[in-house]
Short mmCIF file of C-alpha atoms in Angstrom, two decimals:
data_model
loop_
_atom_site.label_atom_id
_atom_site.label_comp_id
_atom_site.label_asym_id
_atom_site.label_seq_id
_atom_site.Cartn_x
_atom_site.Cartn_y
_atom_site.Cartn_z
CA UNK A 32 57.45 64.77 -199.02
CA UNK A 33 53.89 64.86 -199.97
CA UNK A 34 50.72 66.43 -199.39
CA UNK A 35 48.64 65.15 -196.90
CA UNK A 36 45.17 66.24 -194.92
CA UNK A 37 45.10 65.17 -191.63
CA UNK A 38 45.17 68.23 -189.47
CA UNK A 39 42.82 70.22 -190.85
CA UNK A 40 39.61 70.98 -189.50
CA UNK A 41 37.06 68.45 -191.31
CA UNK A 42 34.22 68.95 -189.39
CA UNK A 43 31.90 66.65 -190.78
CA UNK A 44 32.19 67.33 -194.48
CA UNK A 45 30.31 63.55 -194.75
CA UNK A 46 27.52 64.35 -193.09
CA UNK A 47 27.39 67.51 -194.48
CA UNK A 48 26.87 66.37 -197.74
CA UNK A 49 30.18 68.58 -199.50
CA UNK A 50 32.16 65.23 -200.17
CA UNK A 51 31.19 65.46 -203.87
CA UNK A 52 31.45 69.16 -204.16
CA UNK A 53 33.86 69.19 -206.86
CA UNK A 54 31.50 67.36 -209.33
CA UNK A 55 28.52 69.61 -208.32
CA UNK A 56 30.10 73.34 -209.10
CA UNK A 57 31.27 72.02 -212.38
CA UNK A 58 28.86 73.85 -214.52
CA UNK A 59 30.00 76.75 -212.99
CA UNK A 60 33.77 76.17 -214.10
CA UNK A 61 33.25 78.42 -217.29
CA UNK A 62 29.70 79.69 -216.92
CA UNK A 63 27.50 81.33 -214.59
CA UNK A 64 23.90 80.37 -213.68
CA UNK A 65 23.06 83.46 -216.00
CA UNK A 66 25.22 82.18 -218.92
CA UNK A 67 27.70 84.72 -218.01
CA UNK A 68 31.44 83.78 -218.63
CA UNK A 69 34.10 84.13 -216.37
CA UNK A 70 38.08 84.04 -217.35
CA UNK A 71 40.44 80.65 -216.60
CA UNK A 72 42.02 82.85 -213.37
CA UNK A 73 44.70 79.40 -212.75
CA UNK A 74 46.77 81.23 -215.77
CA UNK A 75 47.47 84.92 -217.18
CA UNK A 76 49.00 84.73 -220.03
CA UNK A 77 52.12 82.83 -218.76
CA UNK A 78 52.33 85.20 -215.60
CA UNK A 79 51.27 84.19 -211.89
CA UNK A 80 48.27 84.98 -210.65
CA UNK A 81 47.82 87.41 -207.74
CA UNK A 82 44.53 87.90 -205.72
CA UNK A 83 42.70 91.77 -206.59
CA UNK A 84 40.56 92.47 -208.92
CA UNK A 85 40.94 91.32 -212.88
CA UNK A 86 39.54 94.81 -214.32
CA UNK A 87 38.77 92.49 -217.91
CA UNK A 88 36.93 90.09 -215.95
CA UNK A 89 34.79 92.12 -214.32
CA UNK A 90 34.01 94.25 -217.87
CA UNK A 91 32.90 90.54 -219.14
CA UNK A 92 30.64 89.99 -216.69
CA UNK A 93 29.28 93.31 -216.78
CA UNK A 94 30.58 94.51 -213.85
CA UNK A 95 32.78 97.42 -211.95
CA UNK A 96 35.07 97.13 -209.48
CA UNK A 97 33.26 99.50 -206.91
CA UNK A 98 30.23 96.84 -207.39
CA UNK A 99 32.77 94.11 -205.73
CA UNK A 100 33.14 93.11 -202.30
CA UNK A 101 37.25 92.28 -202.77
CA UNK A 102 38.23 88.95 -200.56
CA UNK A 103 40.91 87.88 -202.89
CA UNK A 104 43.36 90.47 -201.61
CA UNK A 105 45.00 90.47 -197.86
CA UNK A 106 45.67 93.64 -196.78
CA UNK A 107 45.11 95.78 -193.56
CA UNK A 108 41.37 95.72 -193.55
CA UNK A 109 41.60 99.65 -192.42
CA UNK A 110 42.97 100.64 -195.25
CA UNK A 111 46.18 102.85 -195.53
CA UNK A 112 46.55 105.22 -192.75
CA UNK A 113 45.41 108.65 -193.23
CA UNK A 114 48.80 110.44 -192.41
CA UNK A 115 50.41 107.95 -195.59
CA UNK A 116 47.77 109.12 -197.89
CA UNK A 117 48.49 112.25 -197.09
CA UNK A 118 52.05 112.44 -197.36
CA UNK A 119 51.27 110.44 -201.32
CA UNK A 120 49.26 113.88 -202.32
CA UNK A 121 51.52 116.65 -200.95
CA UNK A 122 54.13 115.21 -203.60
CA UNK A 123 54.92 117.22 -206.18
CA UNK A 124 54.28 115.21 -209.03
CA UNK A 125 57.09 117.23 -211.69
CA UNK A 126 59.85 116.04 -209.38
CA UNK A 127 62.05 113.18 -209.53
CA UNK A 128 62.21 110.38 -207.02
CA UNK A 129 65.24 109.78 -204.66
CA UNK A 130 67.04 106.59 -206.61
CA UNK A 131 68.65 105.88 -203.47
CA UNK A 132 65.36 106.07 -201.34
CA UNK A 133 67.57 107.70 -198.44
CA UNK A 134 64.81 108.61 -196.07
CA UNK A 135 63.31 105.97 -196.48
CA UNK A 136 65.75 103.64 -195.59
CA UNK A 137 66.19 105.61 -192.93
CA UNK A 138 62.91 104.93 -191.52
CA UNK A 139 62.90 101.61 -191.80
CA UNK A 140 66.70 101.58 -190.34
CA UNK A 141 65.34 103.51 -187.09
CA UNK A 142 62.16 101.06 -187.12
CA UNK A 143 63.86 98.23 -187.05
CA UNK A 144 67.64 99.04 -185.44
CA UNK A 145 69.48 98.08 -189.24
CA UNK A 146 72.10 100.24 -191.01
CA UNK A 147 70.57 101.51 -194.26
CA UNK A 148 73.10 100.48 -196.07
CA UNK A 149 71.64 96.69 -194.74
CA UNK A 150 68.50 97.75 -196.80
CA UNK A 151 66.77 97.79 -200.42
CA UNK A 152 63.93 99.33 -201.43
CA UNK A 153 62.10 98.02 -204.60
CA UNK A 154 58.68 98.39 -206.29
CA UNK A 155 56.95 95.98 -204.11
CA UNK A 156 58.85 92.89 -202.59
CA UNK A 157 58.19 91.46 -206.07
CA UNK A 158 60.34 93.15 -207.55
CA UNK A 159 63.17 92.61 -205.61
CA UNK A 160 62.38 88.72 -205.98
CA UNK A 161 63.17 88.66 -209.50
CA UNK A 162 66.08 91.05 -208.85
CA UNK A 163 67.63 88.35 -206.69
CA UNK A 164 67.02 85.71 -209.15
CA UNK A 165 69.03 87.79 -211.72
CA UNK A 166 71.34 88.64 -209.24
CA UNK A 167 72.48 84.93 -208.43
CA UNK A 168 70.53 82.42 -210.79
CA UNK A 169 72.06 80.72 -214.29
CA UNK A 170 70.82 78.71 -216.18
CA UNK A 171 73.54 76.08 -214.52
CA UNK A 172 72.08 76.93 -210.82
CA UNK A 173 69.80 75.22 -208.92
CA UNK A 174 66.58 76.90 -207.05
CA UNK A 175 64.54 75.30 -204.22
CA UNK A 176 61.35 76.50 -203.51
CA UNK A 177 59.06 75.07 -200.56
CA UNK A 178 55.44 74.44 -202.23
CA UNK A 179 52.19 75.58 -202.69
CA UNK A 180 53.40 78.98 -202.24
CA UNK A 181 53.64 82.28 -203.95
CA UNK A 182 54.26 82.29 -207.82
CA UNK A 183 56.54 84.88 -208.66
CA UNK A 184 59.36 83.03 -206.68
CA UNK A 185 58.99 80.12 -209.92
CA UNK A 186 58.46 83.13 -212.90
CA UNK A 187 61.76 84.84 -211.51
CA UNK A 188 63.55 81.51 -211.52
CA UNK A 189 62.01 80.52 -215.09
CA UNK A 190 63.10 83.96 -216.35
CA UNK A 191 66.86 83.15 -215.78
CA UNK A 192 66.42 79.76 -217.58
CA UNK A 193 65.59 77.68 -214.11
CA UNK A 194 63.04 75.00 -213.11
CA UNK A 195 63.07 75.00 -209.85
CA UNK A 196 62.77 72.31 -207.54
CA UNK A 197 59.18 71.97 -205.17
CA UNK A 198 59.45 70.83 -201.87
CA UNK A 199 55.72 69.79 -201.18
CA UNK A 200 54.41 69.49 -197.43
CA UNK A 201 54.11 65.99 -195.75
CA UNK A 202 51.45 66.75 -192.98
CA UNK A 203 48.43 69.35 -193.07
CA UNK A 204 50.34 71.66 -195.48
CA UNK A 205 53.57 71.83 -192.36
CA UNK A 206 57.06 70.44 -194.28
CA UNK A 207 58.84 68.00 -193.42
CA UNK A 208 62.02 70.29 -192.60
CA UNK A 209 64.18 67.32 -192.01
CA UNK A 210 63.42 65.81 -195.02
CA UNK A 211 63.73 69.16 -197.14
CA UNK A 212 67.47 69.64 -195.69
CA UNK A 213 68.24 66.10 -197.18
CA UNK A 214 66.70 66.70 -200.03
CA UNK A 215 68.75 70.22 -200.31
CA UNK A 216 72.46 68.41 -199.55
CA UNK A 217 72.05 66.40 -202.58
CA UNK A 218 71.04 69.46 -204.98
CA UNK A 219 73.02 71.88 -203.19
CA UNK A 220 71.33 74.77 -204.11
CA UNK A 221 72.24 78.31 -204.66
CA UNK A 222 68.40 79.94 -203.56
CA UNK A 223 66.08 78.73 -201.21
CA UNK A 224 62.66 80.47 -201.83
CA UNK A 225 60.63 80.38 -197.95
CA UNK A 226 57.51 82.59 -197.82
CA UNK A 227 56.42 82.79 -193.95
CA UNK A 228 54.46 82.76 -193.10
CA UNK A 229 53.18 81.14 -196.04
CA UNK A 230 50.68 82.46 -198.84
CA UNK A 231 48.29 80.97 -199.59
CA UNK A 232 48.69 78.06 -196.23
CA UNK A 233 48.85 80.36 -193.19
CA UNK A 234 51.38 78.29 -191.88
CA UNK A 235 54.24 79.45 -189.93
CA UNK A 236 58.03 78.08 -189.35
CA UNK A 237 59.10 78.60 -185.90
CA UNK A 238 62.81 79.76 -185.58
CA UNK A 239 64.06 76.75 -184.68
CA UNK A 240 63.10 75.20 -188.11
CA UNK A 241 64.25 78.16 -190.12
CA UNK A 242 67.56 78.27 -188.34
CA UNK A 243 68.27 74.71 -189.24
CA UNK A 244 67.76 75.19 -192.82
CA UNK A 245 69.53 78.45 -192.86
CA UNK A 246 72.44 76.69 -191.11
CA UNK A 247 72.39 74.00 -193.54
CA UNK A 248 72.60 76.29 -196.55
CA UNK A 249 75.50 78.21 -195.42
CA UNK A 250 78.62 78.23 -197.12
CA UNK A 251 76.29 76.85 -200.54
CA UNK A 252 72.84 78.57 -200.87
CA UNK A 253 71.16 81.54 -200.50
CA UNK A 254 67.98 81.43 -197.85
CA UNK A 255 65.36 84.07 -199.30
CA UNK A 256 62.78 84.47 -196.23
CA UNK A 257 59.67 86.34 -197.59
CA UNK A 258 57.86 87.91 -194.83
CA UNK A 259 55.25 89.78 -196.35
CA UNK A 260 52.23 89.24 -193.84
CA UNK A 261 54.67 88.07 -190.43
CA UNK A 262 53.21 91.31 -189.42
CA UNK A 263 49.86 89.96 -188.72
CA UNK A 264 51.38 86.78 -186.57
CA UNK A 265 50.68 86.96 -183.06
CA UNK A 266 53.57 85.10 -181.56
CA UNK A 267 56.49 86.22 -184.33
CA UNK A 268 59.81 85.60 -183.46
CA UNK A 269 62.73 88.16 -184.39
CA UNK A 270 64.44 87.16 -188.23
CA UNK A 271 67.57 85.88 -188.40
CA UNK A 272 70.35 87.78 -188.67
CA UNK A 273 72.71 85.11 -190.57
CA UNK A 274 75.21 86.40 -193.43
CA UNK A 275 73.14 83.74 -196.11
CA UNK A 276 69.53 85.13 -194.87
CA UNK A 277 67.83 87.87 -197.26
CA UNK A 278 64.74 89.05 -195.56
CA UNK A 279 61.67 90.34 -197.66
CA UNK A 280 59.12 92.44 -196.37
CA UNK A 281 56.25 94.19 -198.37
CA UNK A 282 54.50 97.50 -197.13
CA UNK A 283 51.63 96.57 -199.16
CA UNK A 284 49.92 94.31 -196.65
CA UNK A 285 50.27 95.51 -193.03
CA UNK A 286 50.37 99.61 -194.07
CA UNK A 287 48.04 98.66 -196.98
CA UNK A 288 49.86 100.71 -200.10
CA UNK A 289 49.11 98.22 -202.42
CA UNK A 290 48.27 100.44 -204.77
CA UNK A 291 51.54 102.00 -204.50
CA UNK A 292 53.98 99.19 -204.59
CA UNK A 293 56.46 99.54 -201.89
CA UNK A 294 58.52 96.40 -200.48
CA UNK A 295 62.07 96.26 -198.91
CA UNK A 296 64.75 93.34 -198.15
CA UNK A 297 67.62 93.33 -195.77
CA UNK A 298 70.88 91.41 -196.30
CA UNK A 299 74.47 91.96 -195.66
CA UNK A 300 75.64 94.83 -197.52
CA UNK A 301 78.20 92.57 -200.28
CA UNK A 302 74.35 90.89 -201.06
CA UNK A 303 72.75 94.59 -201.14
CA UNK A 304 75.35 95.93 -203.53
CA UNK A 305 75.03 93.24 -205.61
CA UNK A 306 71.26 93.24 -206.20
CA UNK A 307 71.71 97.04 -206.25
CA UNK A 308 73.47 96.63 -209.26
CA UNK A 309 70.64 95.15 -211.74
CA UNK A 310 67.55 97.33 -210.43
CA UNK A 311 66.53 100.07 -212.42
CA UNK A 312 66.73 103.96 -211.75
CA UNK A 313 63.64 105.73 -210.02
CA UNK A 314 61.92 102.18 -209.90
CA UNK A 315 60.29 103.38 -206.33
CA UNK A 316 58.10 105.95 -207.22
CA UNK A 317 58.15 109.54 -205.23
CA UNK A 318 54.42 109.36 -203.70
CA UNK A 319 55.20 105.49 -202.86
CA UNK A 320 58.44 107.07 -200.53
CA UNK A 321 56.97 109.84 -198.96
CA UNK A 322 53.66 107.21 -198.16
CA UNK A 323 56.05 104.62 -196.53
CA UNK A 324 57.84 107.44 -194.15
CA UNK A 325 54.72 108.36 -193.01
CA UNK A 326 53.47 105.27 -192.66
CA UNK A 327 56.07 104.18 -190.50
CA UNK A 328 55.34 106.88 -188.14
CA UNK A 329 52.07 105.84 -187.44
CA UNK A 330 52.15 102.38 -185.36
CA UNK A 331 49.22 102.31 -184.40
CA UNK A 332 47.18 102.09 -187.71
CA UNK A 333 49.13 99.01 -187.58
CA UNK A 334 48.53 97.80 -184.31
CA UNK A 335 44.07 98.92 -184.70
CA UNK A 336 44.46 96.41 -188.40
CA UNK A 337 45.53 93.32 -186.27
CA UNK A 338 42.92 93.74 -183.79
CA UNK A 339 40.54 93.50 -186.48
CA UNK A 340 42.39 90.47 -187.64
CA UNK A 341 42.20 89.35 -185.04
CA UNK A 342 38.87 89.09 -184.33
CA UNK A 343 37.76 88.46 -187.97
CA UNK A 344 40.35 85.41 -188.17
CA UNK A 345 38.76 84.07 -185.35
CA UNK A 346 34.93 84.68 -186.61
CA UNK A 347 35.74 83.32 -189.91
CA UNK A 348 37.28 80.23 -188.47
CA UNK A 349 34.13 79.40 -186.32
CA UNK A 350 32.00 79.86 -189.29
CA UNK A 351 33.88 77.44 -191.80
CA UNK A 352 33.25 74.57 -188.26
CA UNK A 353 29.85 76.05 -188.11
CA UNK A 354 29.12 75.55 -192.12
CA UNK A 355 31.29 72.13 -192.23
CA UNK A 356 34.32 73.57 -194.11
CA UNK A 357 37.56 72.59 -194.08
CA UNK A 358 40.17 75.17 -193.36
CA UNK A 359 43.53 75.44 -192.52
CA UNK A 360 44.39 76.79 -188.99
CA UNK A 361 45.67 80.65 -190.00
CA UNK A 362 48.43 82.99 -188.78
CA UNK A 363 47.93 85.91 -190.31
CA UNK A 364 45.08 87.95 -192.32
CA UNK A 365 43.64 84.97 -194.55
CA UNK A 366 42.01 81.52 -194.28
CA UNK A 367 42.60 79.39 -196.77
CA UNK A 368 39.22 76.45 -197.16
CA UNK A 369 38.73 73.52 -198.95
CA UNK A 370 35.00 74.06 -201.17
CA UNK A 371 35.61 71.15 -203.80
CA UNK A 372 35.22 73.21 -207.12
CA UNK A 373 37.31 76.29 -206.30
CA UNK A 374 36.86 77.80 -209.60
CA UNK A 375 33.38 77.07 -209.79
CA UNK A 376 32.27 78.93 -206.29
CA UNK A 377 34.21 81.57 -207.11
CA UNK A 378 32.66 82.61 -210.18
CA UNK A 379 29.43 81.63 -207.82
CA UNK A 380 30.29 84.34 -205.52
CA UNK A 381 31.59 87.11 -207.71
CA UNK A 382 28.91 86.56 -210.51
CA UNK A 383 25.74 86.02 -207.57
CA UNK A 384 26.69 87.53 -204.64
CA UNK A 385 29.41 90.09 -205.67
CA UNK A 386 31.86 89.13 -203.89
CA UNK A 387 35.53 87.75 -205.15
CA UNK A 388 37.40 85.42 -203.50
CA UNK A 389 40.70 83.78 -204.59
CA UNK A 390 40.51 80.48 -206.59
CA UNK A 391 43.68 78.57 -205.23
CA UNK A 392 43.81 76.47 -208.79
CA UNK A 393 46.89 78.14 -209.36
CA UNK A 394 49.19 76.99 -206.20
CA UNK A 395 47.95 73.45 -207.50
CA UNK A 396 44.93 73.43 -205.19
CA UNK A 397 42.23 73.34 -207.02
CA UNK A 398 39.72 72.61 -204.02
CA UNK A 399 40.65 75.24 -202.16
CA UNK A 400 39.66 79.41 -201.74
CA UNK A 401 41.81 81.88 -199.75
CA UNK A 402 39.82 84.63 -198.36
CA UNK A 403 41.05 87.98 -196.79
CA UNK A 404 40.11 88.91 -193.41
CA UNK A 405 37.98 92.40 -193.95
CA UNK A 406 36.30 94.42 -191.75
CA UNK A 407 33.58 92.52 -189.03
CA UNK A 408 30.51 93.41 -191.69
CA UNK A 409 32.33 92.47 -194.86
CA UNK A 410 33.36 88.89 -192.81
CA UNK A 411 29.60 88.45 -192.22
CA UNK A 412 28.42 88.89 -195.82
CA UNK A 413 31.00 86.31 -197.11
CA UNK A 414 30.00 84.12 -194.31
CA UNK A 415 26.18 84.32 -195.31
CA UNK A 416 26.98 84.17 -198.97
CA UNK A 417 28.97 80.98 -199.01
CA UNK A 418 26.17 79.21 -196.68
CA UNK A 419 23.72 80.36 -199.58
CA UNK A 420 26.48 79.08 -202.30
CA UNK A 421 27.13 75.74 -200.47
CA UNK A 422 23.31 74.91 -200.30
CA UNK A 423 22.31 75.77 -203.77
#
């Protein structure tokens, strides 16, 4: 499989003028137009790279975070709910978390109709990635991992002495799933890493396709399904309930507690206990609990932050046709577009406009940005400064 173009939205990037784009940001690849320099953000120090703010880069360039517009981040543009930030104070701070996270569990249980004892709290759904990789990777396994796609899926598999193998898109950034379960029969391997909907593409597996590589895993492999933002997808279907499938789902995007780090997975109970078995003591923090119970109480924070996705996904997506961008067609709360010189506009943005955006250099896209979806007034300054940053 290999990476191809052909459904995104081109909108006359010829006539536009943006063919050459790469070549013309160049100069701003390691220094602004003030002779400011920004940091290489495609590598940190042998760890992925995440979207939020790089506190060191900012101090380099003079600046502080409150001075930022944030667009590299995709979170629930309303913010954590009031009730969750709340429930984070009242904890008392000299107290020691629950290990198990019982009532939390709980919650999510009743949310979603699972036994606790189904479900596994970690530090953020990162966390429990590179818990699973310990759990069932050696250095004799094999990892798949579909591609461009989230980087801590390749770290955790690295970390247990494992290159895994990238399953690159065929058509417009959609895989080839036919061609992937081929590919996996002759590997045979033990994890399959899926983010979907995918970060940083947008793009979505119907349940058809995931069932058919779940189905052809079983017995052999492990399917990891990372569903961090499937909260934000209009038309989501309900996850698979197959003895092989581990669901991930992070409470840092929809209930916005990023700061926090909360994530969960659910998987059959032998998989739980296993995983259980290499994570660390009190590695959910008490404020982080209490915040996702109450979260979880309030659907309708929830259900207000997709309306304004919404209706910012859609704005943002008529503005890239309007200004002649590329983009590819988004399911959730971020758009990722094609600029040319990635790192160069973005440097262009945070050091001229204030406003940070993520460089996609790092998922091996080095023409392309991902952009949150903010609130309807943070949408239109991005919009306005990357007409300004185009035409300069």
């Amino acid at each position: 499989m290999r990476v191809a173009h052909r459904d995104f939205h081109s909108c006359c990037i010829r006539s536009c003028g943006f063919r050459n784009a790469r070549g013309s940001w160049r100069a701003h690849t390691a220094r602004s137009s003030d002779g400011l320099r920004g940091m290489d953000m495609t590598h940190d120090q042998g760890r992925p790279v995440h979207g939020g703010l790089n506190i060191t880069e900012l101090g380099t360039l003079g600046l502080r975070p409150d001075d930022v517009l944030d667009f590299s981040a995709s979170i629930n543009p309303l913010g954590p709910s009031p009730l969750a930030v709340r429930a984070a104070r009242e904890v008392p701070l000299s107290s020691y978390p629950d290990t198990e996270c019982v009532g939390l569990r709980e919650a999510i249980g009743n949310r979603l109709g699972v036994d606790p004892s189904q479900i596994l709290v970690g530090n953020g759904s990162t966390e429990l990635i590179h818990l699973l990789a310990r759990s069932f990777l050696s250095e004799q396994s094999v990892a798949v991992i579909f591609a461009p796609t989230f980087g801590e899926y390749e770290a955790a598999c690295r970390l247990q002495g494992v290159t895994p193998i990238a399953l690159s898109p065929s058509d417009g950034f959609h895989w080839d799933v036919q061609a992937a379960i081929e590919q996996m029969a002759i590997v045979r391997p033990t994890v399959v890493f899926l983010c979907n909907p995918n970060n940083p593409t947008g793009v979505y597996l119907g349940e058809q396709e995931v069932a058919r590589i779940a189905n052809a895993l079983r017995g052999t492999g492990l399917l990891v399904l990372d569903e961090a933002y499937v909260s934000f997808v209009e038309d989501r279907w309900n996850s698979l309930p197959m003895p092989n499938v581990v669901l991930l789902r992070s409470m840092t995007k929809d209930y916005a507690l990023t700061g926090l780090r909360l994530g969960y997975m659910l998987a059959s109970m032998d998989v739980i206990e296993r995983v259980r078995r290499f994570q660390y003591s009190w590695s959910v923090n008490a404020p982080a609990q209490a915040a996702g119970i109450a979260a979880l109480s309030e659907s309708a924070h929830v259900e207000k932050g997709r309306e304004e996705v919404r209706s910012g996904r859609d704005y943002l997506q008529d503005a890239a046709r309007s200004l002649c961008i590329e983009y590819v067609p988004t399911t959730v709360n971020f758009l990722m577009m094609r600029v040319g010189d990635a790192t160069g506009l973005r440097l262009k943005l945070l050091t001229e406009y204030r406003i940070c955006v993520r460089d996609c250099a790092s998922f091996g896209l080095p023409e392309y940005i991902r952009v949150g979806i903010r609130g309807m007034d943070d949408n239109r300054r991005l919009v306005e400064a990357l007409k300004q940053a185009l035409q300069s």
